[in-house]
Short mmCIF file of C-alpha atoms and ligand atoms in Angstrom, two decimals:
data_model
loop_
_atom_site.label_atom_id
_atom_site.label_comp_id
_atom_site.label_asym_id
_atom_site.label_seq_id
_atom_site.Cartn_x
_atom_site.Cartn_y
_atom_site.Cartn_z
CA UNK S 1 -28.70 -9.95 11.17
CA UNK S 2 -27.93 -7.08 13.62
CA UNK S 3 -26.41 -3.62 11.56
CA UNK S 4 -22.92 -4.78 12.61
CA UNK S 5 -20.22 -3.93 10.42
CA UNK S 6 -17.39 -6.33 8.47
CA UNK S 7 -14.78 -5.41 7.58
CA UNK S 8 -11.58 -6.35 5.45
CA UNK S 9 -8.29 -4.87 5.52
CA UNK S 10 -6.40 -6.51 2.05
CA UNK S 11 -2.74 -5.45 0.86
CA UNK S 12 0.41 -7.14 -1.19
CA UNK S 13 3.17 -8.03 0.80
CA UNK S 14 5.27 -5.60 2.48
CA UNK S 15 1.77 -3.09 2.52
CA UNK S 16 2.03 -2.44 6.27
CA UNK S 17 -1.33 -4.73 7.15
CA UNK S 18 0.19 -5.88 10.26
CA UNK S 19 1.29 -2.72 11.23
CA UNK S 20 -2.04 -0.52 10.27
CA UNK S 21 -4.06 -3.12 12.16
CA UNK S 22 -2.41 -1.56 15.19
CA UNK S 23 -3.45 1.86 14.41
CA UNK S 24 -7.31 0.18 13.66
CA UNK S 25 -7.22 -1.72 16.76
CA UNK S 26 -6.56 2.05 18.72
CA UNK S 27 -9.24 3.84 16.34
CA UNK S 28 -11.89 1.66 17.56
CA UNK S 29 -10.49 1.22 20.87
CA UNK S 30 -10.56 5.40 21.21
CA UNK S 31 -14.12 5.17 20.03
CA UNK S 32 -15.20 2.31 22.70
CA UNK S 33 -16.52 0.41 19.55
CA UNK S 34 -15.91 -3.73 20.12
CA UNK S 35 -14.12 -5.28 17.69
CA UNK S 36 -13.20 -8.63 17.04
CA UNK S 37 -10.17 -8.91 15.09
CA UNK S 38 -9.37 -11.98 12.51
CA UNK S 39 -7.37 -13.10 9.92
CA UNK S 40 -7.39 -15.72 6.63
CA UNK S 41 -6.32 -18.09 6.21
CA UNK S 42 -7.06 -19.38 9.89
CA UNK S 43 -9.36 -17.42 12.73
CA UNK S 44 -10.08 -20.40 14.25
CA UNK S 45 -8.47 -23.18 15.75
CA UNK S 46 -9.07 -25.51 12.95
CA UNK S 47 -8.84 -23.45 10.21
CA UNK S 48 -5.39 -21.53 11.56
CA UNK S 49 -4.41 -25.61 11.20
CA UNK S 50 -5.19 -25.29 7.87
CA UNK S 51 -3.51 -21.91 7.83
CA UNK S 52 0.11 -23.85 8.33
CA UNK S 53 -0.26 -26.40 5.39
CA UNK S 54 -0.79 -23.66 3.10
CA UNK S 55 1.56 -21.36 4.20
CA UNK S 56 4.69 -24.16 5.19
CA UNK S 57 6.95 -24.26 2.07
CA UNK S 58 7.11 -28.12 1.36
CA UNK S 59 8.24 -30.52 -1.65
CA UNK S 60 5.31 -31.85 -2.53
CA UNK S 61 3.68 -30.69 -5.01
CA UNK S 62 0.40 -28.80 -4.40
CA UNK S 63 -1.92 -27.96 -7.26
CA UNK S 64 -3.91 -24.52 -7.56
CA UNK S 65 -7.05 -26.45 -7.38
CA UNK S 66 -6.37 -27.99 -3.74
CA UNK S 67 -4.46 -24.99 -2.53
CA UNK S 68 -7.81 -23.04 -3.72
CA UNK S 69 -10.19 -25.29 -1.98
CA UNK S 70 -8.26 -24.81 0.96
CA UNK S 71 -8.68 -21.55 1.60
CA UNK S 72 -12.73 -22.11 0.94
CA UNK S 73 -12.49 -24.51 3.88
CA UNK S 74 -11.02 -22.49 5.87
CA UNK S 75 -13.13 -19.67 5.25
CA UNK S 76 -16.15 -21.69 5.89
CA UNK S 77 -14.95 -22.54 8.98
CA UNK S 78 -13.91 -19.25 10.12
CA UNK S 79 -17.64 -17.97 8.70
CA UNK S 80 -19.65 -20.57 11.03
CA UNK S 81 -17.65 -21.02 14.16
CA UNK S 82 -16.17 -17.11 14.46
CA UNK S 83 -17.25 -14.04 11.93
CA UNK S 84 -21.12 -14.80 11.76
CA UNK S 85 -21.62 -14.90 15.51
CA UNK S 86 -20.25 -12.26 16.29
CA UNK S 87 -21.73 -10.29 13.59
CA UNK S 88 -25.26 -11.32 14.75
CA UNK S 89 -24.53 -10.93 18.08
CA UNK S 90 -23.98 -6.97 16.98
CA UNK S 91 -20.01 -6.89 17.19
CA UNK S 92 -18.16 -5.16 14.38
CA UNK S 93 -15.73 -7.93 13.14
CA UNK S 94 -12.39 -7.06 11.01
CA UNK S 95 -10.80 -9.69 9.27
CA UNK S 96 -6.98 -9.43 7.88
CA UNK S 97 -7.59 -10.69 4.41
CA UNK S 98 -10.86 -12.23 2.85
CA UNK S 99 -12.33 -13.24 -0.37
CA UNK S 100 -10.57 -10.29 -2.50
CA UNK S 101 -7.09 -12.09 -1.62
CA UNK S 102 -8.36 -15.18 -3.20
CA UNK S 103 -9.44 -13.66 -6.33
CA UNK S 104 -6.14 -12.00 -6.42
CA UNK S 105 -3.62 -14.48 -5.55
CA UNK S 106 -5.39 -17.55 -6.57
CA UNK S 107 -6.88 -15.90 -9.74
CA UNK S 108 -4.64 -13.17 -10.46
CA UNK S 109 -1.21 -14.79 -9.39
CA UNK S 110 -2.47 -18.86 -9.82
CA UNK S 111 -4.40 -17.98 -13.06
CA UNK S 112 -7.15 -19.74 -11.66
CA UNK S 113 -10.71 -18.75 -13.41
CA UNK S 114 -12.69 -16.02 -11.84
CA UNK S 115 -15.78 -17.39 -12.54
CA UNK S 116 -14.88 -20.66 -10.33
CA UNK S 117 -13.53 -18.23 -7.63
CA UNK S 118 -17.11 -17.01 -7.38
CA UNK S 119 -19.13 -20.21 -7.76
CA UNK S 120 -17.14 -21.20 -4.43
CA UNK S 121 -17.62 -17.48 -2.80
CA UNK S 122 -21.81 -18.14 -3.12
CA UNK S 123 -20.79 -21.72 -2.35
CA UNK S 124 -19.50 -20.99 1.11
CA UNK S 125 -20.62 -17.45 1.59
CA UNK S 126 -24.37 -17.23 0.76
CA UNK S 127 -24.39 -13.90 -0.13
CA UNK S 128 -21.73 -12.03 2.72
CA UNK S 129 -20.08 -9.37 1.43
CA UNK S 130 -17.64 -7.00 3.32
CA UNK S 131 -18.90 -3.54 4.19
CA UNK S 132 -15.56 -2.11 3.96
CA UNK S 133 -12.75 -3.01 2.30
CA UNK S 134 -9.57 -1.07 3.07
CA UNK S 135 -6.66 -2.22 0.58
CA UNK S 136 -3.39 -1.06 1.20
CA UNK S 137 -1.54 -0.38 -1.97
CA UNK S 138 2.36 -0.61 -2.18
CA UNK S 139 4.23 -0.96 -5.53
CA UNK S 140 5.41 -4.59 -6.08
CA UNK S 141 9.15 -3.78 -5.83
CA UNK S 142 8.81 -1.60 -2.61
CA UNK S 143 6.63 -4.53 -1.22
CA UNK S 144 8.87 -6.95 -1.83
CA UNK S 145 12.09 -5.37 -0.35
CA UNK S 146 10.15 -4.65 2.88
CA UNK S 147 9.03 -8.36 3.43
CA UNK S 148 12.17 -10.06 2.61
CA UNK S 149 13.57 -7.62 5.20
CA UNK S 150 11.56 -9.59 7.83
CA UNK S 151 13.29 -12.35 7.21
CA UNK S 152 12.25 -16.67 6.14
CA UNK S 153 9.65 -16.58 3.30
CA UNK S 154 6.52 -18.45 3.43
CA UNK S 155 5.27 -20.74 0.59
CA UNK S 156 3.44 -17.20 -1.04
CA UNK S 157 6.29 -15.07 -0.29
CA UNK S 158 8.81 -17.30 -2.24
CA UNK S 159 6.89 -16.43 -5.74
CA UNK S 160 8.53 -14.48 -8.50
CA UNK S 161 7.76 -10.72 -9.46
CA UNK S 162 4.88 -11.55 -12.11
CA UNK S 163 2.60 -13.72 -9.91
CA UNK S 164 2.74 -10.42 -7.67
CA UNK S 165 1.70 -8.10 -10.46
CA UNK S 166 -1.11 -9.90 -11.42
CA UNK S 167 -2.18 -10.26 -8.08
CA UNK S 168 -1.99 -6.93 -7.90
CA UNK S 169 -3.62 -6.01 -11.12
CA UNK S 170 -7.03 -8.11 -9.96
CA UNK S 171 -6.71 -5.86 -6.19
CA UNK S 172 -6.96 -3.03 -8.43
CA UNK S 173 -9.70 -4.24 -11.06
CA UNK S 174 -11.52 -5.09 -7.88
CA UNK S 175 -11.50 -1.97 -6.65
CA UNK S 176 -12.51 -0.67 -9.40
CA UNK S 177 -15.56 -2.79 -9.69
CA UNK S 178 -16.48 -2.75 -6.03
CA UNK S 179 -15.93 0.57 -5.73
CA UNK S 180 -18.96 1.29 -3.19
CA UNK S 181 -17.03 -0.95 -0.56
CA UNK S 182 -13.59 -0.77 -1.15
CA UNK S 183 -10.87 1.88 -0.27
CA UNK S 184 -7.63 2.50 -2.06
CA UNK S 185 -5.01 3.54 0.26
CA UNK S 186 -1.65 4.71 -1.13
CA UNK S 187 1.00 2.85 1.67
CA UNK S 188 3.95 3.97 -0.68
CA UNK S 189 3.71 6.85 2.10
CA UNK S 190 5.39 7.77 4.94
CA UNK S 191 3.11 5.76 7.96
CA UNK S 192 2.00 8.54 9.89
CA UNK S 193 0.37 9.61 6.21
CA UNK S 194 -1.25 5.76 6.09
CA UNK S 195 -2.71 6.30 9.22
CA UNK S 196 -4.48 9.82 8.47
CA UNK S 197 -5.88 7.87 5.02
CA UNK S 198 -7.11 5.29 7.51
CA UNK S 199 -8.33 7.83 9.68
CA UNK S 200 -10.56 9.54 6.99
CA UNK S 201 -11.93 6.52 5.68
CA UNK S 202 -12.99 4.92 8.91
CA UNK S 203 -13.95 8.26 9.78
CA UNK S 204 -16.58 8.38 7.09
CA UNK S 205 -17.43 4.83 7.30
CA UNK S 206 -18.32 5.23 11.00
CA UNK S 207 -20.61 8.39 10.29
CA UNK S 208 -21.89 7.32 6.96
N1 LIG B 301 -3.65 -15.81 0.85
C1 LIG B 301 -4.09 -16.32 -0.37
O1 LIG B 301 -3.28 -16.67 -1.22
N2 LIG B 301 -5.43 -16.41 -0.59
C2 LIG B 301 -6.36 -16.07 0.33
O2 LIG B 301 -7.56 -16.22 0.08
C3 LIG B 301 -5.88 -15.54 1.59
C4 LIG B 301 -4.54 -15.43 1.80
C5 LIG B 301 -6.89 -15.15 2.62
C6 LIG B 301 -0.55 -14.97 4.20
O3 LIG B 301 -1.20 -13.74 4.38
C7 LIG B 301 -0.64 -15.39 2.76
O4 LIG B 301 -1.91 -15.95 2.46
C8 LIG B 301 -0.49 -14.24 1.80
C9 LIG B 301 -1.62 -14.39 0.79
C10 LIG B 301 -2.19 -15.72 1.09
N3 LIG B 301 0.68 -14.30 1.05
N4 LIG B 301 1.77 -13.97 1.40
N5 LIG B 301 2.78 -13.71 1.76
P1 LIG B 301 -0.84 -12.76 5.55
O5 LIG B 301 -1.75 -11.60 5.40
O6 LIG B 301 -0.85 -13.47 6.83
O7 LIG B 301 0.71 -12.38 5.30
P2 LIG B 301 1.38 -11.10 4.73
O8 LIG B 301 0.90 -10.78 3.37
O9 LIG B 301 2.85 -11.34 4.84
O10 LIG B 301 0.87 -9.90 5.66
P3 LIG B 301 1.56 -9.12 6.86
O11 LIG B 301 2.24 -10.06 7.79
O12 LIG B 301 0.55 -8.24 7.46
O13 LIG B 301 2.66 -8.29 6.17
P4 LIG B 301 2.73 -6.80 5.71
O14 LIG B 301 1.57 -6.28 5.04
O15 LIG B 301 3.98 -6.78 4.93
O16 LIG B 301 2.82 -5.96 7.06
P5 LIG B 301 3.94 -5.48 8.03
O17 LIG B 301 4.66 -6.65 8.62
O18 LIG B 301 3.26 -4.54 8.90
O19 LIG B 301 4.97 -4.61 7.14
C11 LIG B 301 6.12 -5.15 6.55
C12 LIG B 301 7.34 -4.25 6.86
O20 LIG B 301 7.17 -3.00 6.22
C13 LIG B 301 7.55 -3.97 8.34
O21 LIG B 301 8.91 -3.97 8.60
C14 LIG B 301 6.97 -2.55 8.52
O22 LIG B 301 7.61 -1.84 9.54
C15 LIG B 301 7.29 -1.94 7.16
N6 LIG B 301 6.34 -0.89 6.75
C16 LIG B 301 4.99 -0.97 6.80
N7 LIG B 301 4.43 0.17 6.34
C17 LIG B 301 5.47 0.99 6.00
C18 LIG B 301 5.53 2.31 5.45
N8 LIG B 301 4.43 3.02 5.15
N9 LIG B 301 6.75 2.81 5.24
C19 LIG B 301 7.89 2.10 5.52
N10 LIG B 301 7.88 0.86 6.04
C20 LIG B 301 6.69 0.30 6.27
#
């Protein structure tokens, strides 16, 4: 494997991912450093497929079980056919959301066991971990009111307030217990004040 970087930029909803991924994009950009940028669920063609079943609300009911394995799938797909690639091939690779949203939505908001969350993780990632993980923190209730300003929820979108908070709870414990990778960034901030706590950590990420 070549000493290129990955990545992971995690948040609740309404964080500002899709706008900080902007500023990220420009960072690197500035500093004529290649990145490839992804997302989960999807990346590729097939698994971006896979993206729209889980994200389409629909009748049917779909258990936590399937709607975890999904998102394994996916992931393995996006793993062989896009992130390891390009990582051996020596280009820094960001990916919007990764592993830590599964243990947090599936197992924090589903309730699904941890420990299966991590059988499936060595499962399908043999050993991968992200070098960096910024997670944009937003309280649940300022979150919220900024999504449903954009508009039609998705099938995640449409949950009630406690699913978020223990979502949010795991982000946090994870944190906590990864602290060596991850990156706590308050997003209950005025933007330009996001983008200087992106700044510094990339900053000493880059140099480190
Ligand atoms: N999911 C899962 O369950 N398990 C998994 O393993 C994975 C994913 C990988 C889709 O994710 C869903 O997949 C997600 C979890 C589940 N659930 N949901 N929903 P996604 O990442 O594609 O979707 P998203 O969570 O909606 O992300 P997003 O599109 O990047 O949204 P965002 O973080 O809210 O970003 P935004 O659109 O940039 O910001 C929202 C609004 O807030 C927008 O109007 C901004 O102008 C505003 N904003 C942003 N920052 C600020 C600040 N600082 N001040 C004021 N206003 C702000």
């Amino acid at each position: 494997m070549s000493d290129a970087k990955f990545i992971t930029l995690e948040g609740m909803e309404g964080a500002g991912k899709t706008t900080c991924l902007e500023f990220i994009r420009t960072y690197f950009s500035q500093r004529e450093t290649p990145l490839l940028i992804t997302r989960e669920p999807g990346g590729t063609p097939f698994a971006e497929e896979i993206r729209s079943i889980l994200l389409s609300p629909r009748d049917e009911p779909v258990s936590d079980g399937v709607e975890l394995l999904l998102m394994f799938a996916a992931r393995a797909q996006h793993l062989e056919q896009k992130i390891l690639p390009a990582l051996q091939a020596g280009q820094w690779v960001l990916s919007d959301r990764f592993t830590d949203a599964t243990y947090a939505y599936q197992g924090g908001g589903r309730g699904i066991d941890l420990a299966e969350i991590e059988h499936l993780e060595r499962l399908v990632q043999k050993g991968l971990q992200p070098d960096l993980t910024l997670y944009l923190d937003v309280p649940i209730d300022v979150g919220l009111a900024r999504a449903r300003g954009r508009g039609e929820l998705d099938r995640f979108e449409q949950q009630e307030v406690d699913f978020f908070e223990r979502t949010r709870d795991v982000y946090l414990q994870r944190a906590k217990e990864h602290a060596s990778r991850f990156v706590v960034i308050d997003a209950n901030q005025p933007l330009a004040d996001v983008y200087e706590a992106i700044s510094l950590a990339l900053d000493a990420f880059v140099t480190a």
